[in-house]
Coordinates of C-alpha atoms in Angstrom, one line a residue:
X1 CA 0.0 0.0 0.0
X2 CA 1.3 3.5 -0.8
X3 CA 2.5 5.7 2.0
X4 CA -0.1 8.0 3.5
X5 CA 1.8 11.2 2.5
X6 CA 2.0 9.9 -1.1
X7 CA -1.7 9.1 -1.2
X8 CA -2.6 12.6 0.2
X9 CA -0.4 14.3 -2.4
X10 CA -2.0 12.2 -5.1
X11 CA -5.5 13.0 -4.0
X12 CA -4.7 16.7 -3.6
X13 CA -3.2 16.7 -7.1
X14 CA -6.3 15.0 -8.5
X15 CA -8.6 17.5 -6.7
X16 CA -6.6 20.5 -8.0
X17 CA -6.7 19.1 -11.5
X18 CA -10.4 18.5 -11.3
X19 CA -11.0 22.1 -10.1
X20 CA -8.7 23.4 -12.7
X21 CA -10.5 21.6 -15.5
X22 CA -13.8 23.0 -14.3
X23 CA -12.3 26.5 -14.2
X24 CA -10.9 26.2 -17.7
X25 CA -14.2 24.9 -19.0
X26 CA -16.2 27.7 -17.3
X27 CA -13.8 30.3 -18.7
X28 CA -14.1 28.8 -22.2
X29 CA -17.9 28.8 -21.8
X30 CA -17.8 32.5 -20.8
X31 CA -15.7 33.3 -23.9
X32 CA -18.1 31.3 -26.2
X33 CA -21.2 32.9 -24.7
X34 CA -19.7 36.4 -25.1
X35 CA -18.7 35.7 -28.8
X36 CA -22.2 34.4 -29.5
X37 CA -23.7 37.5 -28.0
X38 CA -21.5 39.8 -30.1
X39 CA -21.8 37.8 -33.4
X40 CA -25.6 37.4 -33.5
X41 CA -27.2 39.6 -36.2
X42 CA -29.1 41.7 -33.7
X43 CA -28.3 45.3 -32.8
X44 CA -28.8 45.5 -29.0
X45 CA -29.0 49.3 -29.2
X46 CA -32.0 49.2 -31.6
X47 CA -33.6 46.6 -29.4
X48 CA -33.5 49.1 -26.6
X49 CA -34.2 52.5 -28.3
X50 CA -36.4 51.3 -31.2
X51 CA -36.2 52.2 -34.9
X52 CA -37.6 55.7 -34.4
X53 CA -34.8 56.9 -32.1
X54 CA -32.6 59.8 -33.1
X55 CA -28.9 59.3 -33.9
X56 CA -28.0 61.1 -30.8
X57 CA -30.0 58.8 -28.6
X58 CA -28.6 55.8 -30.4
X59 CA -25.0 57.0 -29.9
X60 CA -25.7 57.7 -26.2
X61 CA -27.1 54.2 -25.5
X62 CA -24.2 52.7 -27.6
X63 CA -21.7 54.3 -25.3
X64 CA -23.7 53.4 -22.1
X65 CA -23.6 49.8 -23.1
X66 CA -19.8 50.0 -23.6
X67 CA -20.0 48.9 -27.2
X68 CA -17.5 51.7 -28.2
X69 CA -14.8 49.9 -26.1
X70 CA -12.5 47.3 -27.5
X71 CA -13.8 43.7 -27.4
X72 CA -11.4 42.6 -24.6
X73 CA -12.6 45.5 -22.4
X74 CA -16.2 44.5 -23.1
X75 CA -15.4 40.9 -22.2
X76 CA -13.8 41.6 -18.9
X77 CA -16.7 44.0 -18.1
X78 CA -19.0 41.2 -18.9
X79 CA -17.2 38.8 -16.6
X80 CA -17.1 41.4 -13.8
X81 CA -20.8 41.9 -14.1
X82 CA -21.4 38.1 -13.9
X83 CA -19.2 37.9 -10.8
X84 CA -21.5 40.4 -9.1
X85 CA -24.5 38.4 -10.2
X86 CA -25.5 41.1 -12.6
X87 CA -27.0 39.7 -15.9
X88 CA -28.6 42.9 -16.9
X89 CA -32.3 43.9 -17.3
X90 CA -34.6 42.0 -19.5
X91 CA -36.3 44.1 -22.2
X92 CA -39.5 41.9 -22.2
X93 CA -40.3 42.2 -18.5
X94 CA -38.2 45.2 -17.3
X95 CA -36.9 43.1 -14.4
X96 CA -33.3 41.8 -13.8
X97 CA -32.7 38.7 -15.9
X98 CA -31.6 36.7 -12.9
X99 CA -35.0 37.2 -11.3
X100 CA -36.8 36.2 -14.5
X101 CA -34.7 33.0 -14.8
X102 CA -35.3 32.2 -11.1
X103 CA -39.1 32.5 -11.8
X104 CA -39.3 30.4 -15.0
X105 CA -36.5 27.8 -14.5
X106 CA -38.3 25.7 -11.7
X107 CA -41.2 25.1 -14.1
X108 CA -38.7 23.5 -16.6
X109 CA -36.9 21.6 -13.9
X110 CA -40.2 20.2 -12.7
X111 CA -41.2 19.2 -16.3
X112 CA -37.8 17.8 -17.2
X113 CA -37.5 15.8 -13.9
X114 CA -40.8 14.0 -14.4
X115 CA -39.9 13.5 -18.1
X116 CA -36.6 11.8 -17.3
X117 CA -38.2 9.6 -14.7
X118 CA -40.6 8.5 -17.4
X119 CA -37.9 8.2 -20.0
X120 CA -35.5 6.2 -17.8
X121 CA -38.3 4.3 -16.0
X122 CA -39.5 2.9 -19.4
X123 CA -36.3 3.0 -21.4
X124 CA -34.0 0.9 -19.1
X125 CA -36.5 -2.0 -18.7
X126 CA -37.3 -1.9 -22.4
X127 CA -33.6 -2.0 -23.3
X128 CA -33.0 -4.9 -21.0
X129 CA -36.0 -6.7 -22.4
X130 CA -34.8 -6.2 -26.0
X131 CA -31.2 -7.3 -25.2
X132 CA -32.3 -10.5 -23.4
X133 CA -34.6 -11.4 -26.3
X134 CA -32.3 -10.5 -29.1
X135 CA -33.7 -11.0 -32.6
X136 CA -37.1 -12.1 -31.2
X137 CA -40.4 -10.4 -31.1
X138 CA -39.8 -8.3 -27.9
X139 CA -36.5 -7.0 -29.4
X140 CA -38.2 -6.1 -32.7
X141 CA -41.1 -4.4 -30.9
X142 CA -38.8 -2.3 -28.7
X143 CA -36.6 -1.3 -31.5
X144 CA -39.5 -0.3 -33.7
X145 CA -41.2 1.6 -30.9
X146 CA -37.9 3.4 -30.1
X147 CA -37.4 4.3 -33.7
X148 CA -40.8 5.9 -34.0
X149 CA -40.5 7.7 -30.7
X150 CA -37.0 9.0 -31.5
X151 CA -37.7 10.1 -35.1
X152 CA -41.2 11.7 -34.7
X153 CA -41.1 15.4 -33.9
X154 CA -42.1 16.2 -30.3
X155 CA -44.4 19.0 -31.3
X156 CA -46.4 16.5 -33.4
X157 CA -46.7 14.2 -30.4
X158 CA -47.8 17.1 -28.4
X159 CA -50.5 18.3 -30.8
X160 CA -51.8 14.7 -31.2
X161 CA -51.7 14.2 -27.4
X162 CA -53.7 17.4 -26.8
X163 CA -56.2 16.3 -29.5
X164 CA -56.7 12.8 -28.0
X165 CA -56.3 13.2 -24.2
X166 CA -57.5 16.8 -23.8
X167 CA -60.0 17.5 -26.5
X168 CA -61.5 14.0 -27.0
X169 CA -61.0 12.1 -23.8
X170 CA -60.6 14.9 -21.2
X171 CA -57.9 13.0 -19.3
X172 CA -55.4 15.8 -19.4
X173 CA -55.4 19.5 -18.6
X174 CA -54.9 22.1 -21.3
X175 CA -52.2 24.7 -21.5
X176 CA -50.1 26.0 -18.6
X177 CA -49.0 24.5 -15.3
X178 CA -52.5 24.5 -13.8
X179 CA -56.1 25.2 -14.8
X180 CA -57.0 28.9 -15.0
X181 CA -59.2 29.1 -11.9
X182 CA -56.4 27.7 -9.8
X183 CA -53.8 30.2 -11.1
X184 CA -52.2 32.2 -8.3
X185 CA -53.7 30.3 -5.4
X186 CA -50.3 28.9 -4.3
X187 CA -47.5 31.3 -3.7
X188 CA -44.1 30.1 -4.8
X189 CA -42.0 28.5 -2.0
X190 CA -39.7 26.2 -3.9
X191 CA -40.9 27.2 -7.3
X192 CA -42.1 23.6 -8.0
X193 CA -45.8 23.8 -8.1
X194 CA -46.4 20.1 -7.3
X195 CA -44.3 20.5 -4.1
X196 CA -45.6 23.9 -3.1
X197 CA -49.2 22.9 -3.4
X198 CA -48.5 19.9 -1.1
X199 CA -46.6 22.1 1.4
X200 CA -49.6 24.5 1.8
X201 CA -52.2 21.8 1.7
X202 CA -53.9 22.9 -1.6
X203 CA -54.7 19.4 -2.9
X204 CA -57.0 20.7 -5.6
X205 CA -54.1 22.7 -7.0
X206 CA -51.9 19.6 -6.7
X207 CA -54.2 17.4 -8.7
X208 CA -54.8 20.1 -11.3
X209 CA -51.0 20.6 -11.7
X210 CA -50.5 16.8 -12.0
X211 CA -53.3 16.6 -14.5
X212 CA -51.6 19.3 -16.6
X213 CA -48.0 18.1 -16.4
X214 CA -48.3 14.3 -17.1
X215 CA -49.0 14.8 -20.9
X216 CA -46.2 17.2 -21.7
X217 CA -43.8 15.2 -19.5
X218 CA -44.7 12.0 -21.3
X219 CA -44.3 13.6 -24.7
X220 CA -40.9 15.0 -23.7
X221 CA -39.9 11.8 -22.1
X222 CA -40.7 9.6 -25.1
X223 CA -37.6 11.0 -26.9
X224 CA -35.3 10.3 -24.0
X225 CA -36.9 6.9 -23.5
X226 CA -36.0 5.9 -27.1
X227 CA -32.4 7.0 -26.7
X228 CA -32.0 5.3 -23.3
X229 CA -33.6 2.1 -24.4
X230 CA -31.3 1.8 -27.4
X231 CA -28.2 2.5 -25.4
X232 CA -29.3 0.1 -22.6
X233 CA -29.9 -2.6 -25.3
X234 CA -26.4 -2.1 -26.7
X235 CA -24.7 -2.2 -23.3
X236 CA -26.6 -5.3 -22.2
X237 CA -25.9 -7.2 -25.5
X238 CA -22.2 -6.5 -24.9
X239 CA -22.3 -7.8 -21.3
X240 CA -24.5 -10.9 -22.1
X241 CA -21.7 -12.1 -24.4
X242 CA -19.0 -12.0 -21.6
X243 CA -17.5 -15.1 -20.1
X244 CA -18.6 -14.2 -16.5
X245 CA -22.2 -14.5 -17.7
X246 CA -21.5 -18.0 -19.1
X247 CA -19.9 -18.9 -15.7
X248 CA -23.0 -17.5 -13.8
X249 CA -25.3 -19.7 -15.9
X250 CA -23.1 -22.8 -15.4
X251 CA -23.3 -22.2 -11.6
X252 CA -27.1 -22.6 -11.9
X253 CA -28.1 -19.0 -11.2
X254 CA -31.6 -18.1 -12.4
X255 CA -32.2 -16.0 -15.5
X256 CA -33.3 -12.9 -13.5
X257 CA -30.2 -13.2 -11.3
X258 CA -27.9 -13.4 -14.3
X259 CA -29.6 -10.4 -16.0
X260 CA -30.1 -8.0 -13.1
X261 CA -27.4 -9.0 -10.5
X262 CA -24.6 -9.6 -12.9
X263 CA -25.1 -8.1 -16.4
X264 CA -27.1 -5.0 -15.5
X265 CA -24.9 -4.2 -12.5
X266 CA -22.0 -3.8 -14.8
X267 CA -23.7 -1.3 -17.1
X268 CA -24.9 1.0 -14.3
X269 CA -21.9 3.3 -14.6
X270 CA -22.5 3.7 -18.4
X271 CA -26.2 4.4 -17.8
X272 CA -25.4 7.2 -15.4
X273 CA -23.8 9.2 -18.1
X274 CA -26.6 8.4 -20.6
X275 CA -29.3 9.4 -18.2
X276 CA -27.5 12.6 -17.0
X277 CA -26.9 13.8 -20.6
X278 CA -30.5 12.9 -21.6
X279 CA -31.7 15.0 -18.6
X280 CA -29.6 17.9 -19.7
X281 CA -31.0 17.6 -23.2
X282 CA -34.5 17.6 -21.9
X283 CA -34.0 20.8 -20.0
X284 CA -32.3 22.4 -23.0
X285 CA -34.6 21.1 -25.7
X286 CA -38.0 21.6 -24.0
X287 CA -38.7 24.6 -26.2
X288 CA -41.1 23.0 -28.6
X289 CA -43.1 21.1 -25.9
X290 CA -43.3 24.3 -23.8
X291 CA -44.6 26.2 -26.8
X292 CA -47.2 23.6 -27.7
X293 CA -48.5 23.3 -24.1
X294 CA -48.0 27.0 -23.3
X295 CA -45.7 25.9 -20.4
X296 CA -44.3 29.0 -18.6
X297 CA -40.7 27.7 -18.5
X298 CA -37.1 28.4 -19.4
X299 CA -37.5 27.4 -23.1
X300 CA -40.4 29.7 -23.7
X301 CA -38.5 32.5 -22.0
X302 CA -35.4 32.0 -24.1
X303 CA -37.4 31.9 -27.3
X304 CA -39.4 35.0 -26.5
X305 CA -36.3 37.0 -25.7
X306 CA -34.4 35.7 -28.7
X307 CA -37.2 36.9 -31.0
X308 CA -36.9 40.5 -29.7
X309 CA -33.1 40.5 -29.7
X310 CA -32.7 40.8 -25.9
X311 CA -29.0 39.7 -25.7
X312 CA -28.8 40.0 -21.9
X313 CA -31.4 37.3 -21.5
X314 CA -30.1 35.2 -24.3
X315 CA -26.5 35.2 -23.0
X316 CA -27.7 34.5 -19.5
X317 CA -29.8 31.5 -20.7
X318 CA -26.9 30.2 -22.9
X319 CA -24.5 30.4 -19.9
X320 CA -27.0 28.7 -17.7
X321 CA -27.4 25.7 -20.1
X322 CA -23.6 25.4 -20.3
X323 CA -23.2 25.4 -16.5
X324 CA -26.0 22.9 -16.2
X325 CA -24.2 20.4 -18.5
X326 CA -21.0 20.9 -16.6
X327 CA -22.8 20.2 -13.3
X328 CA -24.4 17.1 -14.8
X329 CA -21.0 15.8 -15.9
X330 CA -19.6 16.4 -12.4
X331 CA -22.5 14.6 -10.9
X332 CA -21.8 11.7 -13.3
X333 CA -18.2 11.5 -12.1
X334 CA -19.4 11.4 -8.5
X335 CA -21.9 8.6 -9.3
X336 CA -19.1 6.7 -11.1
X337 CA -17.3 6.5 -7.8
X338 CA -20.5 5.4 -6.0
X339 CA -21.4 2.6 -8.4
X340 CA -17.9 1.4 -9.4
X341 CA -15.4 1.2 -6.5
X342 CA -12.6 0.5 -9.0
X343 CA -12.7 4.2 -10.0
X344 CA -11.9 5.3 -6.5
X345 CA -8.4 6.3 -5.6
X346 CA -6.3 3.6 -4.0

């Protein structure tokens, strides 16, 4: 076993390297976000003053925004503002961008979390079912169903879902997070309406919110379900061909024990990354579903501000998405160590 001092130095070096890589990634993300904001074919001054403003007004706002300064000066001013938590003021609402994001992001988190639970809850068992019945009917069915779910546009699924489950059957709520007559009854505590309604004991609001969220969450989760099931199938097929599986069968272990205790256990680490990235993709790509269902979330906020050329909001949202993916990758690394002791430092 290595001396204690050597192990401490190794762990400290690994921790510093990990923190350094995060810092470099964040700095690169800041540069990329800044470049995107400056290269977009939108004049932020016109977005503020309008087309009818005089040249003197235009020039004054141009200088106030610091656009007359060199790009490197603008960049470091941008970083300094971010360090103070200042993302600017949104043109659409007239409020600080950070307040707007704090208001709309919980709705997307709530929708995305339920969606990934549906996607992973269906995708993983279906992938295992397909792999353990390779080239038989269950495999063909799962592969066909996954192909349809992955290739069909989410907005079409959303429109068809509204037509069937809302307009015809009445099983789902309509647009928004809750029915109109329940709007505003529950004041935000955590920002997650399902949780907040339970905390204050408004069960009618809870059931209305659940009725409104299950359909968009299912529509959004179908795409991730297809991806997760295909990757699970691929990982399981690889494991089922390993020698230790043959050994387990020779020892007389039952089929469920071979599948779940041995083969599936060895793909958990890979599935962590797949599910984490799928979750990030759901939060980033919920724009179409939020538009179809009039969901007051992050995607709709980003789209609305992009259409009017509000670069403060667009850059803040872009930066948030990047930070989210970095956080999910860090979480994946942590879960690696939980599920696979071999990745832990000696």
